[in-house]
PDB file of C-alpha atoms in Angstrom:
ATOM      1  CA  MET V  21     -32.361   4.524 -35.983  1.00 42.00           C
ATOM      2  CA  SER V  22     -29.861   6.258 -38.301  1.00 41.00           C
ATOM      3  CA  LEU V  23     -27.307   4.299 -40.319  1.00 37.00           C
ATOM      4  CA  LEU V  24     -24.488   6.067 -38.400  1.00 37.00           C
ATOM      5  CA  LEU V  25     -25.900   5.095 -34.978  1.00 36.00           C
ATOM      6  CA  THR V  26     -26.394   1.505 -36.154  1.00 35.00           C
ATOM      7  CA  PHE V  27     -22.753   1.384 -37.270  1.00 33.00           C
ATOM      8  CA  VAL V  28     -21.512   2.795 -33.951  1.00 33.00           C
ATOM      9  CA  LEU V  29     -23.472   0.275 -31.890  1.00 36.00           C
ATOM     10  CA  LEU V  30     -22.392  -2.674 -34.023  1.00 36.00           C
ATOM     11  CA  THR V  31     -18.695  -1.788 -34.002  1.00 36.00           C
ATOM     12  CA  GLY V  32     -18.535  -0.899 -30.316  1.00 38.00           C
ATOM     13  CA  LEU V  33     -17.071   2.526 -30.936  1.00 36.00           C
ATOM     14  CA  THR V  34     -19.148   3.939 -28.082  1.00 36.00           C
ATOM     15  CA  ALA V  35     -16.886   2.012 -25.712  1.00 38.00           C
ATOM     16  CA  GLY V  36     -13.760   3.397 -27.290  1.00 39.00           C
ATOM     17  CA  CYS V  37     -12.801  -0.032 -28.701  1.00 42.00           C
ATOM     18  CA  THR V  38     -10.828  -0.648 -31.863  1.00 44.00           C
ATOM     19  CA  PRO V  39     -13.245  -1.993 -34.492  1.00 46.00           C
ATOM     20  CA  GLY V  40     -13.162  -5.775 -34.481  1.00 45.00           C
ATOM     21  CA  ALA V  41     -11.145  -6.010 -31.253  1.00 48.00           C
ATOM     22  CA  ALA V  42     -12.712  -8.022 -28.450  1.00 57.00           C
ATOM     23  CA  ARG V  43     -11.669  -7.443 -24.844  1.00 61.00           C
ATOM     24  CA  LYS V  44     -10.261 -10.518 -23.166  1.00 69.00           C
ATOM     25  CA  PRO V  45     -12.495 -11.924 -20.445  1.00 78.00           C
ATOM     26  CA  ILE V  46     -11.179 -11.145 -16.966  1.00 86.00           C
ATOM     27  CA  THR V  47     -10.075 -14.223 -15.048  1.00 87.00           C
ATOM     28  CA  LYS V  48     -10.904 -14.197 -11.365  1.00 93.00           C
ATOM     29  CA  PRO V  49      -8.380 -15.563  -8.886  1.00 96.00           C
ATOM     30  CA  VAL V  50      -9.345 -18.410  -6.562  1.00 96.00           C
ATOM     31  CA  ILE V  51     -10.226 -17.624  -2.955  1.00 97.00           C
ATOM     32  CA  PRO V  52      -7.572 -19.287  -0.750  1.00 97.00           C
ATOM     33  CA  LYS V  53      -8.849 -22.658   0.413  1.00 97.00           C
ATOM     34  CA  GLU V  54      -7.834 -21.885   4.001  1.00 97.00           C
ATOM     35  CA  ILE V  55     -10.649 -19.338   4.293  1.00 98.00           C
ATOM     36  CA  SER V  56     -12.971 -20.278   1.411  1.00 97.00           C
ATOM     37  CA  ARG V  57     -16.621 -21.125   1.925  1.00 96.00           C
ATOM     38  CA  GLY V  58     -17.131 -21.827  -1.760  1.00 94.00           C
ATOM     39  CA  PRO V  59     -17.075 -19.742  -4.966  1.00 93.00           C
ATOM     40  CA  GLY V  60     -19.062 -16.527  -4.722  1.00 94.00           C
ATOM     41  CA  ARG V  61     -19.404 -16.763  -0.933  1.00 97.00           C
ATOM     42  CA  GLU V  62     -17.772 -14.406   1.555  1.00 98.00           C
ATOM     43  CA  PRO V  63     -14.812 -16.087   3.283  1.00 98.00           C
ATOM     44  CA  ARG V  64     -14.306 -16.241   7.030  1.00 98.00           C
ATOM     45  CA  ILE V  65     -10.893 -15.363   8.413  1.00 98.00           C
ATOM     46  CA  LYS V  66      -9.181 -16.034  11.735  1.00 98.00           C
ATOM     47  CA  VAL V  67      -7.442 -12.896  12.996  1.00 98.00           C
ATOM     48  CA  PHE V  68      -4.822 -12.821  15.734  1.00 98.00           C
ATOM     49  CA  VAL V  69      -5.608  -9.635  17.659  1.00 97.00           C
ATOM     50  CA  VAL V  70      -2.188  -8.634  18.971  1.00 96.00           C
ATOM     51  CA  GLU V  71      -3.550  -6.202  21.547  1.00 94.00           C
ATOM     52  CA  THR V  72      -5.579  -8.877  23.378  1.00 95.00           C
ATOM     53  CA  ARG V  73      -3.499 -11.930  22.340  1.00 97.00           C
ATOM     54  CA  THR V  74      -6.666 -13.654  21.145  1.00 97.00           C
ATOM     55  CA  VAL V  75      -7.761 -15.265  17.870  1.00 98.00           C
ATOM     56  CA  LYS V  76     -11.089 -14.070  16.485  1.00 97.00           C
ATOM     57  CA  GLU V  77     -12.903 -15.627  13.555  1.00 98.00           C
ATOM     58  CA  MET V  78     -14.986 -13.209  11.508  1.00 98.00           C
ATOM     59  CA  PRO V  79     -16.412 -12.551   8.050  1.00 98.00           C
ATOM     60  CA  LEU V  80     -13.712 -11.092   5.827  1.00 98.00           C
ATOM     61  CA  GLU V  81     -15.717  -7.888   5.334  1.00 98.00           C
ATOM     62  CA  ASP V  82     -15.599  -7.280   9.107  1.00 98.00           C
ATOM     63  CA  TYR V  83     -11.819  -7.612   8.992  1.00 98.00           C
ATOM     64  CA  VAL V  84     -11.687  -5.180   6.060  1.00 98.00           C
ATOM     65  CA  MET V  85     -13.724  -2.584   7.979  1.00 98.00           C
ATOM     66  CA  GLY V  86     -11.289  -2.722  10.905  1.00 98.00           C
ATOM     67  CA  THR V  87      -8.336  -2.464   8.550  1.00 98.00           C
ATOM     68  CA  VAL V  88      -9.677   0.569   6.675  1.00 98.00           C
ATOM     69  CA  ALA V  89     -10.299   2.172  10.089  1.00 98.00           C
ATOM     70  CA  GLY V  90      -6.728   1.362  11.117  1.00 97.00           C
ATOM     71  CA  GLU V  91      -5.011   2.473   7.929  1.00 97.00           C
ATOM     72  CA  MET V  92      -6.924   5.579   6.801  1.00 98.00           C
ATOM     73  CA  LYS V  93      -8.528   8.603   8.433  1.00 97.00           C
ATOM     74  CA  ASN V  94     -12.209   7.780   8.928  1.00 97.00           C
ATOM     75  CA  TRP V  95     -13.223  11.295   7.856  1.00 98.00           C
ATOM     76  CA  PHE V  96     -11.683  10.941   4.367  1.00 98.00           C
ATOM     77  CA  PRO V  97     -14.125  11.032   1.415  1.00 98.00           C
ATOM     78  CA  ARG V  98     -16.046   7.805   0.881  1.00 98.00           C
ATOM     79  CA  GLU V  99     -14.399   7.010  -2.464  1.00 98.00           C
ATOM     80  CA  ALA V 100     -10.932   7.231  -0.902  1.00 98.00           C
ATOM     81  CA  LEU V 101     -12.086   4.895   1.880  1.00 98.00           C
ATOM     82  CA  ALA V 102     -13.610   2.608  -0.759  1.00 98.00           C
ATOM     83  CA  ALA V 103     -10.297   2.462  -2.653  1.00 98.00           C
ATOM     84  CA  GLN V 104      -8.579   1.573   0.618  1.00 98.00           C
ATOM     85  CA  ALA V 105     -11.186  -1.163   1.202  1.00 98.00           C
ATOM     86  CA  ILE V 106     -10.495  -2.755  -2.197  1.00 98.00           C
ATOM     87  CA  LEU V 107      -6.764  -2.767  -1.512  1.00 98.00           C
ATOM     88  CA  ALA V 108      -7.208  -4.042   2.064  1.00 98.00           C
ATOM     89  CA  ARG V 109      -9.391  -6.909   0.828  1.00 98.00           C
ATOM     90  CA  THR V 110      -6.878  -7.732  -1.913  1.00 98.00           C
ATOM     91  CA  TYR V 111      -3.996  -7.596   0.542  1.00 98.00           C
ATOM     92  CA  ALA V 112      -5.698 -10.011   2.965  1.00 98.00           C
ATOM     93  CA  LEU V 113      -6.528 -12.563   0.274  1.00 98.00           C
ATOM     94  CA  LYS V 114      -3.016 -12.491  -1.186  1.00 98.00           C
ATOM     95  CA  PHE V 115      -1.506 -12.738   2.309  1.00 98.00           C
ATOM     96  CA  VAL V 116      -3.473 -15.900   3.113  1.00 98.00           C
ATOM     97  CA  GLN V 117      -2.852 -17.330  -0.363  1.00 98.00           C
ATOM     98  CA  GLU V 118       0.925 -16.961   0.004  1.00 97.00           C
ATOM     99  CA  LYS V 119       1.606 -17.324   3.738  1.00 97.00           C
ATOM    100  CA  LYS V 120      -1.304 -19.541   4.802  1.00 97.00           C
ATOM    101  CA  HIS V 121      -1.171 -18.291   8.404  1.00 97.00           C
ATOM    102  CA  SER V 122       0.182 -15.551  10.642  1.00 97.00           C
ATOM    103  CA  ALA V 123       3.802 -15.883  11.716  1.00 97.00           C
ATOM    104  CA  LEU V 124       2.773 -14.457  15.099  1.00 97.00           C
ATOM    105  CA  ASN V 125       0.171 -17.161  15.727  1.00 97.00           C
ATOM    106  CA  PRO V 126      -0.156 -20.172  13.383  1.00 97.00           C
ATOM    107  CA  ALA V 127      -3.735 -20.686  14.608  1.00 97.00           C
ATOM    108  CA  ALA V 128      -4.720 -17.488  12.786  1.00 97.00           C
ATOM    109  CA  HIS V 129      -4.665 -16.619   9.092  1.00 98.00           C
ATOM    110  CA  ILE V 130      -3.501 -13.023   9.645  1.00 98.00           C
ATOM    111  CA  SER V 131      -2.757 -10.646  12.511  1.00 97.00           C
ATOM    112  CA  THR V 132      -3.497  -7.059  13.438  1.00 97.00           C
ATOM    113  CA  SER V 133       0.213  -6.197  13.493  1.00 95.00           C
ATOM    114  CA  PHE V 134       0.908  -3.511  10.885  1.00 90.00           C
ATOM    115  CA  GLU V 135       4.488  -4.798  10.737  1.00 90.00           C
ATOM    116  CA  GLU V 136       3.270  -8.219   9.582  1.00 95.00           C
ATOM    117  CA  ALA V 137       0.156  -7.251   7.653  1.00 95.00           C
ATOM    118  CA  GLN V 138      -2.146  -4.226   8.024  1.00 96.00           C
ATOM    119  CA  ALA V 139      -3.128  -1.977  10.904  1.00 96.00           C
ATOM    120  CA  TRP V 140      -6.520  -2.836  12.407  1.00 96.00           C
ATOM    121  CA  ASN V 141      -8.606  -0.561  14.610  1.00 97.00           C
ATOM    122  CA  PRO V 142     -12.321  -1.451  14.863  1.00 97.00           C
ATOM    123  CA  HIS V 143     -12.838   1.388  17.350  1.00 97.00           C
ATOM    124  CA  ASN V 144     -12.420   3.881  14.483  1.00 97.00           C
ATOM    125  CA  ILE V 145     -15.152   2.348  12.299  1.00 98.00           C
ATOM    126  CA  ASN V 146     -17.843   4.900  11.491  1.00 98.00           C
ATOM    127  CA  TRP V 147     -20.684   5.256   8.998  1.00 98.00           C
ATOM    128  CA  ARG V 148     -18.332   6.440   6.230  1.00 97.00           C
ATOM    129  CA  ILE V 149     -16.215   3.313   6.509  1.00 98.00           C
ATOM    130  CA  ARG V 150     -19.260   1.038   6.698  1.00 98.00           C
ATOM    131  CA  GLN V 151     -20.663   2.615   3.526  1.00 98.00           C
ATOM    132  CA  ALA V 152     -17.309   2.359   1.723  1.00 98.00           C
ATOM    133  CA  VAL V 153     -16.837  -1.310   2.586  1.00 98.00           C
ATOM    134  CA  ARG V 154     -20.425  -2.225   1.708  1.00 98.00           C
ATOM    135  CA  ALA V 155     -20.196  -0.372  -1.608  1.00 98.00           C
ATOM    136  CA  THR V 156     -17.115  -2.403  -2.588  1.00 98.00           C
ATOM    137  CA  ARG V 157     -18.211  -5.714  -1.065  1.00 98.00           C
ATOM    138  CA  GLY V 158     -16.159  -8.576  -2.504  1.00 98.00           C
ATOM    139  CA  LYS V 159     -14.163  -6.344  -4.869  1.00 98.00           C
ATOM    140  CA  VAL V 160     -10.416  -6.884  -5.329  1.00 98.00           C
ATOM    141  CA  ALA V 161      -7.659  -5.636  -7.635  1.00 98.00           C
ATOM    142  CA  VAL V 162      -6.121  -8.170 -10.009  1.00 98.00           C
ATOM    143  CA  HIS V 163      -3.592  -8.287 -12.830  1.00 98.00           C
ATOM    144  CA  ASN V 164      -3.848 -11.144 -15.332  1.00 96.00           C
ATOM    145  CA  GLY V 165      -6.204 -12.959 -12.997  1.00 95.00           C
ATOM    146  CA  ARG V 166      -3.937 -12.744  -9.940  1.00 97.00           C
ATOM    147  CA  PHE V 167      -4.232 -10.667  -6.785  1.00 98.00           C
ATOM    148  CA  ILE V 168      -1.848  -7.713  -6.992  1.00 98.00           C
ATOM    149  CA  ASN V 169       0.537  -6.657  -4.271  1.00 98.00           C
ATOM    150  CA  ALA V 170      -1.883  -4.076  -2.912  1.00 98.00           C
ATOM    151  CA  TRP V 171       0.707  -1.566  -1.752  1.00 98.00           C
ATOM    152  CA  PHE V 172      -0.284   1.765  -0.216  1.00 98.00           C
ATOM    153  CA  HIS V 173       1.353   4.420   1.931  1.00 97.00           C
ATOM    154  CA  GLY V 174       0.550   7.716   3.622  1.00 97.00           C
ATOM    155  CA  HIS V 175       2.087  10.393   1.400  1.00 98.00           C
ATOM    156  CA  ALA V 176       4.358   9.946  -1.623  1.00 98.00           C
ATOM    157  CA  GLY V 177       5.911  13.392  -1.441  1.00 97.00           C
ATOM    158  CA  GLY V 178       4.625  14.254  -4.900  1.00 97.00           C
ATOM    159  CA  MET V 179       5.705  11.150  -6.856  1.00 98.00           C
ATOM    160  CA  THR V 180       5.042   7.440  -6.372  1.00 98.00           C
ATOM    161  CA  ALA V 181       7.829   4.855  -6.578  1.00 98.00           C
ATOM    162  CA  THR V 182       8.672   1.538  -8.157  1.00 98.00           C
ATOM    163  CA  ALA V 183       8.783  -1.437  -5.815  1.00 98.00           C
ATOM    164  CA  LYS V 184      12.518  -1.825  -6.415  1.00 98.00           C
ATOM    165  CA  GLU V 185      13.323   1.684  -5.209  1.00 98.00           C
ATOM    166  CA  GLY V 186      10.672   2.151  -2.541  1.00 98.00           C
ATOM    167  CA  LEU V 187      10.802  -1.304  -0.944  1.00 98.00           C
ATOM    168  CA  ASN V 188      14.050  -2.840  -2.212  1.00 98.00           C
ATOM    169  CA  TYR V 189      11.719  -5.478  -3.671  1.00 97.00           C
ATOM    170  CA  GLU V 190      13.738  -8.637  -4.273  1.00 96.00           C
ATOM    171  CA  TYR V 191      11.639 -10.013  -7.128  1.00 96.00           C
ATOM    172  CA  PRO V 192      11.226  -8.633 -10.670  1.00 97.00           C
ATOM    173  CA  GLU V 193       9.350  -5.337 -10.796  1.00 98.00           C
ATOM    174  CA  PRO V 194       5.607  -6.094 -11.028  1.00 98.00           C
ATOM    175  CA  PRO V 195       4.041  -4.982 -14.328  1.00 98.00           C
ATOM    176  CA  TYR V 196       1.364  -2.963 -12.526  1.00 98.00           C
ATOM    177  CA  THR V 197       3.527  -0.599 -10.459  1.00 98.00           C
ATOM    178  CA  LYS V 198       3.606   2.966 -11.682  1.00 96.00           C
ATOM    179  CA  VAL V 199       5.646   6.133 -11.170  1.00 98.00           C
ATOM    180  CA  VAL V 200       3.080   8.907 -11.276  1.00 98.00           C
ATOM    181  CA  LYS V 201       2.420  12.293  -9.704  1.00 98.00           C
ATOM    182  CA  SER V 202       0.817  11.391  -6.400  1.00 97.00           C
ATOM    183  CA  GLY V 203      -1.349  14.493  -6.156  1.00 95.00           C
ATOM    184  CA  GLU V 204      -1.478  15.123  -2.417  1.00 97.00           C
ATOM    185  CA  GLY V 205      -3.108  18.399  -1.472  1.00 91.00           C
ATOM    186  CA  PRO V 206      -1.454  21.292   0.380  1.00 93.00           C
ATOM    187  CA  ASP V 207      -3.462  20.582   3.539  1.00 93.00           C
ATOM    188  CA  ALA V 208      -1.779  17.239   4.255  1.00 94.00           C
ATOM    189  CA  PRO V 209       0.110  17.117   7.583  1.00 94.00           C
ATOM    190  CA  LYS V 210       3.193  19.324   7.459  1.00 94.00           C
ATOM    191  CA  ASP V 211       5.447  16.531   8.717  1.00 92.00           C
ATOM    192  CA  PHE V 212       4.262  14.401   5.789  1.00 94.00           C
ATOM    193  CA  ILE V 213       5.010  17.117   3.242  1.00 94.00           C
ATOM    194  CA  SER V 214       8.547  17.554   4.604  1.00 96.00           C
ATOM    195  CA  TRP V 215      10.368  16.118   7.593  1.00 97.00           C
ATOM    196  CA  ARG V 216      13.682  16.068   9.439  1.00 98.00           C
ATOM    197  CA  ALA V 217      15.057  13.179  11.505  1.00 98.00           C
ATOM    198  CA  VAL V 218      18.180  13.197  13.679  1.00 98.00           C
ATOM    199  CA  PHE V 219      19.998   9.999  14.693  1.00 98.00           C
ATOM    200  CA  SER V 220      23.216   9.512  16.604  1.00 97.00           C
ATOM    201  CA  LYS V 221      26.111   7.968  14.710  1.00 97.00           C
ATOM    202  CA  ALA V 222      25.909   5.063  17.156  1.00 97.00           C
ATOM    203  CA  GLU V 223      22.269   4.418  16.189  1.00 97.00           C
ATOM    204  CA  VAL V 224      23.134   4.360  12.498  1.00 98.00           C
ATOM    205  CA  THR V 225      26.154   2.108  13.126  1.00 97.00           C
ATOM    206  CA  THR V 226      24.024  -0.337  15.131  1.00 97.00           C
ATOM    207  CA  ALA V 227      21.368  -0.419  12.391  1.00 97.00           C
ATOM    208  CA  LEU V 228      23.990  -1.069   9.711  1.00 97.00           C
ATOM    209  CA  GLU V 229      25.653  -3.804  11.771  1.00 97.00           C
ATOM    210  CA  LYS V 230      22.292  -5.569  12.061  1.00 96.00           C
ATOM    211  CA  LEU V 231      22.254  -5.528   8.258  1.00 96.00           C
ATOM    212  CA  GLY V 232      25.711  -7.113   8.174  1.00 96.00           C
ATOM    213  CA  GLN V 233      27.534  -3.880   7.340  1.00 94.00           C
ATOM    214  CA  SER V 234      30.441  -2.216   9.185  1.00 94.00           C
ATOM    215  CA  PRO V 235      30.593   1.514   8.441  1.00 96.00           C
ATOM    216  CA  GLY V 236      33.562   2.297  10.667  1.00 95.00           C
ATOM    217  CA  ASP V 237      34.004   5.837  11.942  1.00 94.00           C
ATOM    218  CA  PHE V 238      32.220   7.781   9.228  1.00 95.00           C
ATOM    219  CA  SER V 239      31.984  11.514   8.629  1.00 95.00           C
ATOM    220  CA  ALA V 240      29.852  11.675   5.492  1.00 95.00           C
ATOM    221  CA  ILE V 241      26.885  10.078   3.724  1.00 97.00           C
ATOM    222  CA  THR V 242      26.712   9.873  -0.057  1.00 97.00           C
ATOM    223  CA  ILE V 243      23.629   9.018  -2.090  1.00 98.00           C
ATOM    224  CA  LEU V 244      25.084   6.905  -4.887  1.00 98.00           C
ATOM    225  CA  GLU V 245      21.900   6.216  -6.835  1.00 98.00           C
ATOM    226  CA  ARG V 246      18.304   7.345  -7.046  1.00 98.00           C
ATOM    227  CA  GLY V 247      15.314   5.564  -8.561  1.00 98.00           C
ATOM    228  CA  PRO V 248      12.820   6.782 -11.190  1.00 97.00           C
ATOM    229  CA  SER V 249      10.804   8.770  -8.627  1.00 98.00           C
ATOM    230  CA  GLY V 250      13.904  10.474  -7.226  1.00 98.00           C
ATOM    231  CA  ARG V 251      14.096   8.313  -4.098  1.00 98.00           C
ATOM    232  CA  ALA V 252      17.491   7.375  -2.758  1.00 98.00           C
ATOM    233  CA  THR V 253      18.396   3.757  -3.440  1.00 98.00           C
ATOM    234  CA  ARG V 254      22.106   2.995  -2.909  1.00 98.00           C
ATOM    235  CA  MET V 255      23.818   4.972  -0.144  1.00 98.00           C
ATOM    236  CA  ARG V 256      27.391   4.967   1.123  1.00 98.00           C
ATOM    237  CA  ILE V 257      27.898   5.496   4.846  1.00 98.00           C
ATOM    238  CA  GLY V 258      31.585   5.203   5.686  1.00 96.00           C
ATOM    239  CA  ASN V 259      32.648   1.714   4.576  1.00 97.00           C
ATOM    240  CA  ALA V 260      29.052   0.506   4.199  1.00 97.00           C
ATOM    241  CA  VAL V 261      26.912   0.547   1.055  1.00 98.00           C
ATOM    242  CA  VAL V 262      23.234  -0.068   1.707  1.00 98.00           C
ATOM    243  CA  HIS V 263      19.855   0.282   0.023  1.00 98.00           C
ATOM    244  CA  ALA V 264      18.046   3.295   1.481  1.00 98.00           C
ATOM    245  CA  ALA V 265      14.770   1.373   1.904  1.00 98.00           C
ATOM    246  CA  THR V 266      16.549  -1.312   3.950  1.00 97.00           C
ATOM    247  CA  LEU V 267      18.260   1.324   6.083  1.00 98.00           C
ATOM    248  CA  ARG V 268      14.920   3.057   6.662  1.00 98.00           C
ATOM    249  CA  THR V 269      13.406  -0.158   8.014  1.00 96.00           C
ATOM    250  CA  ALA V 270      16.419  -0.761  10.255  1.00 97.00           C
ATOM    251  CA  LEU V 271      16.340   2.776  11.673  1.00 97.00           C
ATOM    252  CA  GLY V 272      12.551   2.814  12.102  1.00 96.00           C
ATOM    253  CA  SER V 273      10.117   3.743   9.370  1.00 94.00           C
ATOM    254  CA  THR V 274       8.242   6.233  11.533  1.00 94.00           C
ATOM    255  CA  ARG V 275      11.444   8.190  12.246  1.00 96.00           C
ATOM    256  CA  MET V 276      13.069   8.014   8.820  1.00 97.00           C
ATOM    257  CA  ARG V 277       9.780   8.761   7.142  1.00 97.00           C
ATOM    258  CA  SER V 278      10.711   8.027   3.543  1.00 98.00           C
ATOM    259  CA  THR V 279      13.624   7.572   1.167  1.00 98.00           C
ATOM    260  CA  LEU V 280      12.683  10.630  -0.891  1.00 98.00           C
ATOM    261  CA  LEU V 281      15.641  12.411   0.665  1.00 98.00           C
ATOM    262  CA  THR V 282      16.501  16.035   0.095  1.00 98.00           C
ATOM    263  CA  SER V 283      19.527  15.923   2.423  1.00 97.00           C
ATOM    264  CA  ALA V 284      21.637  13.312   4.231  1.00 98.00           C
ATOM    265  CA  ARG V 285      24.600  14.547   6.229  1.00 97.00           C
ATOM    266  CA  VAL V 286      26.764  14.100   9.302  1.00 97.00           C
ATOM    267  CA  GLU V 287      27.187  16.959  11.767  1.00 97.00           C
ATOM    268  CA  GLY V 288      29.450  16.061  14.675  1.00 96.00           C
ATOM    269  CA  ASP V 289      27.954  13.006  16.341  1.00 96.00           C
ATOM    270  CA  SER V 290      24.598  13.443  14.608  1.00 97.00           C
ATOM    271  CA  VAL V 291      23.273  11.992  11.361  1.00 98.00           C
ATOM    272  CA  ILE V 292      20.581  14.179   9.837  1.00 98.00           C
ATOM    273  CA  PHE V 293      18.114  13.059   7.188  1.00 98.00           C
ATOM    274  CA  GLU V 294      15.634  15.417   5.560  1.00 98.00           C
ATOM    275  CA  GLY V 295      13.040  14.433   3.034  1.00 98.00           C
ATOM    276  CA  LYS V 296       9.507  14.473   1.674  1.00 97.00           C
ATOM    277  CA  GLY V 297       6.549  12.166   2.142  1.00 98.00           C
ATOM    278  CA  PHE V 298       5.691   9.401   4.588  1.00 98.00           C
ATOM    279  CA  GLY V 299       5.961   5.737   3.649  1.00 97.00           C
ATOM    280  CA  HIS V 300       7.602   3.628   0.959  1.00 98.00           C
ATOM    281  CA  GLY V 301       5.850   5.468  -1.864  1.00 98.00           C
ATOM    282  CA  VAL V 302       4.735   2.370  -3.799  1.00 98.00           C
ATOM    283  CA  GLY V 303       1.158   2.036  -5.035  1.00 98.00           C
ATOM    284  CA  MET V 304      -1.625   4.226  -3.675  1.00 98.00           C
ATOM    285  CA  SER V 305      -0.915   7.397  -1.736  1.00 98.00           C
ATOM    286  CA  GLN V 306      -3.633   7.722   0.887  1.00 98.00           C
ATOM    287  CA  TRP V 307      -3.489  11.512   0.986  1.00 98.00           C
ATOM    288  CA  GLY V 308      -3.369  11.503  -2.802  1.00 98.00           C
ATOM    289  CA  ALA V 309      -6.432   9.250  -2.882  1.00 98.00           C
ATOM    290  CA  ARG V 310      -8.197  11.731  -0.640  1.00 98.00           C
ATOM    291  CA  GLU V 311      -7.430  14.545  -3.083  1.00 98.00           C
ATOM    292  CA  LEU V 312      -8.563  12.504  -6.104  1.00 98.00           C
ATOM    293  CA  ALA V 313     -11.813  11.629  -4.306  1.00 98.00           C
ATOM    294  CA  ARG V 314     -12.377  15.302  -3.549  1.00 97.00           C
ATOM    295  CA  LYS V 315     -12.046  15.937  -7.285  1.00 97.00           C
ATOM    296  CA  GLY V 316     -14.752  13.407  -8.083  1.00 97.00           C
ATOM    297  CA  ARG V 317     -12.773  10.255  -8.892  1.00 98.00           C
ATOM    298  CA  THR V 318     -14.364   6.920  -7.983  1.00 98.00           C
ATOM    299  CA  ALA V 319     -12.640   4.222  -5.941  1.00 98.00           C
ATOM    300  CA  GLU V 320     -11.876   2.175  -9.050  1.00 98.00           C
ATOM    301  CA  GLU V 321     -10.540   5.231 -10.885  1.00 98.00           C
ATOM    302  CA  ILE V 322      -8.293   6.015  -7.920  1.00 98.00           C
ATOM    303  CA  ILE V 323      -6.806   2.516  -7.892  1.00 98.00           C
ATOM    304  CA  LYS V 324      -6.292   2.567 -11.650  1.00 98.00           C
ATOM    305  CA  TYR V 325      -4.573   5.929 -11.340  1.00 98.00           C
ATOM    306  CA  TYR V 326      -1.925   4.452  -9.034  1.00 98.00           C
ATOM    307  CA  PHE V 327      -1.679   0.977 -10.610  1.00 98.00           C
ATOM    308  CA  LYS V 328      -1.509   0.252 -14.339  1.00 97.00           C
ATOM    309  CA  ASP V 329      -3.342  -2.473 -16.249  1.00 97.00           C
ATOM    310  CA  VAL V 330      -5.301  -3.740 -13.259  1.00 98.00           C
ATOM    311  CA  ASP V 331      -8.899  -4.928 -13.154  1.00 98.00           C
ATOM    312  CA  ILE V 332     -11.364  -4.667 -10.291  1.00 98.00           C
ATOM    313  CA  VAL V 333     -13.351  -7.894  -9.963  1.00 97.00           C
ATOM    314  CA  LYS V 334     -16.115  -8.938  -7.572  1.00 98.00           C
ATOM    315  CA  MET V 335     -15.364 -12.193  -5.756  1.00 97.00           C
ATOM    316  CA  TRP V 336     -18.598 -12.403  -3.716  1.00 97.00           C
TER     317      TRP V 336
END
């Protein structure tokens, strides 16, 4: 062995480390006691299946398979599906850790309602999803030893968002969120790339009143502020001032597809929003993950592209 090679191996330069610097050991979070079967063992989770109004107990990995099948196209590349599996697993564990049980049925730990938790569709499970979930078995995303908020969305419209702008997140901005080019390909659905939604003034007024705002008879909409990704944040509609993410939820997140607005105007009795992307824009873009996987990125590389300073750890 040459003196140079000996020096490299001893100093750890092959790993790209600063000489003498030791990487901190990664602390694993604790599996929530409500579903734990002991350290290093796969938990079992009770799921309230909204469609059948029944509670089913199952291994957590079975729940993850149904969630990946509900949240992502089952024909996406395996590494994109694997990234989704890691986030779905993380999401479920953090949900149980914080909420203890489903608000829709306290006898269950989580539900299949995408409005409460994650979409779940076991009928869409195929061999790709099974492979992706098995390949990532027990793996979760953590920051400083804690489960991250495993946010994901369909299409970021070219740029991902902070939690404050995309979700009107009420707590301090997490240290792992990231504004980054989302990288969706040109063959994403056209109504994800750009969209147009028309509401009546009455619909917008009703939505604002549910938020405790009274717009009055308005004839214009003004975007007062935008966030780091370019998404609308504060908007003025007549006498009302509202966060765009809150308004989107009130109007319906499948109609007002995002807050990355290119136009917001009133024409007669109609309110017209135009924009880019589909979803809140925070965390992983699913169509962006597909494109990264097509370019050879692994599941862990995809997650670390969309979240900063996170570790992927194996819990079982």
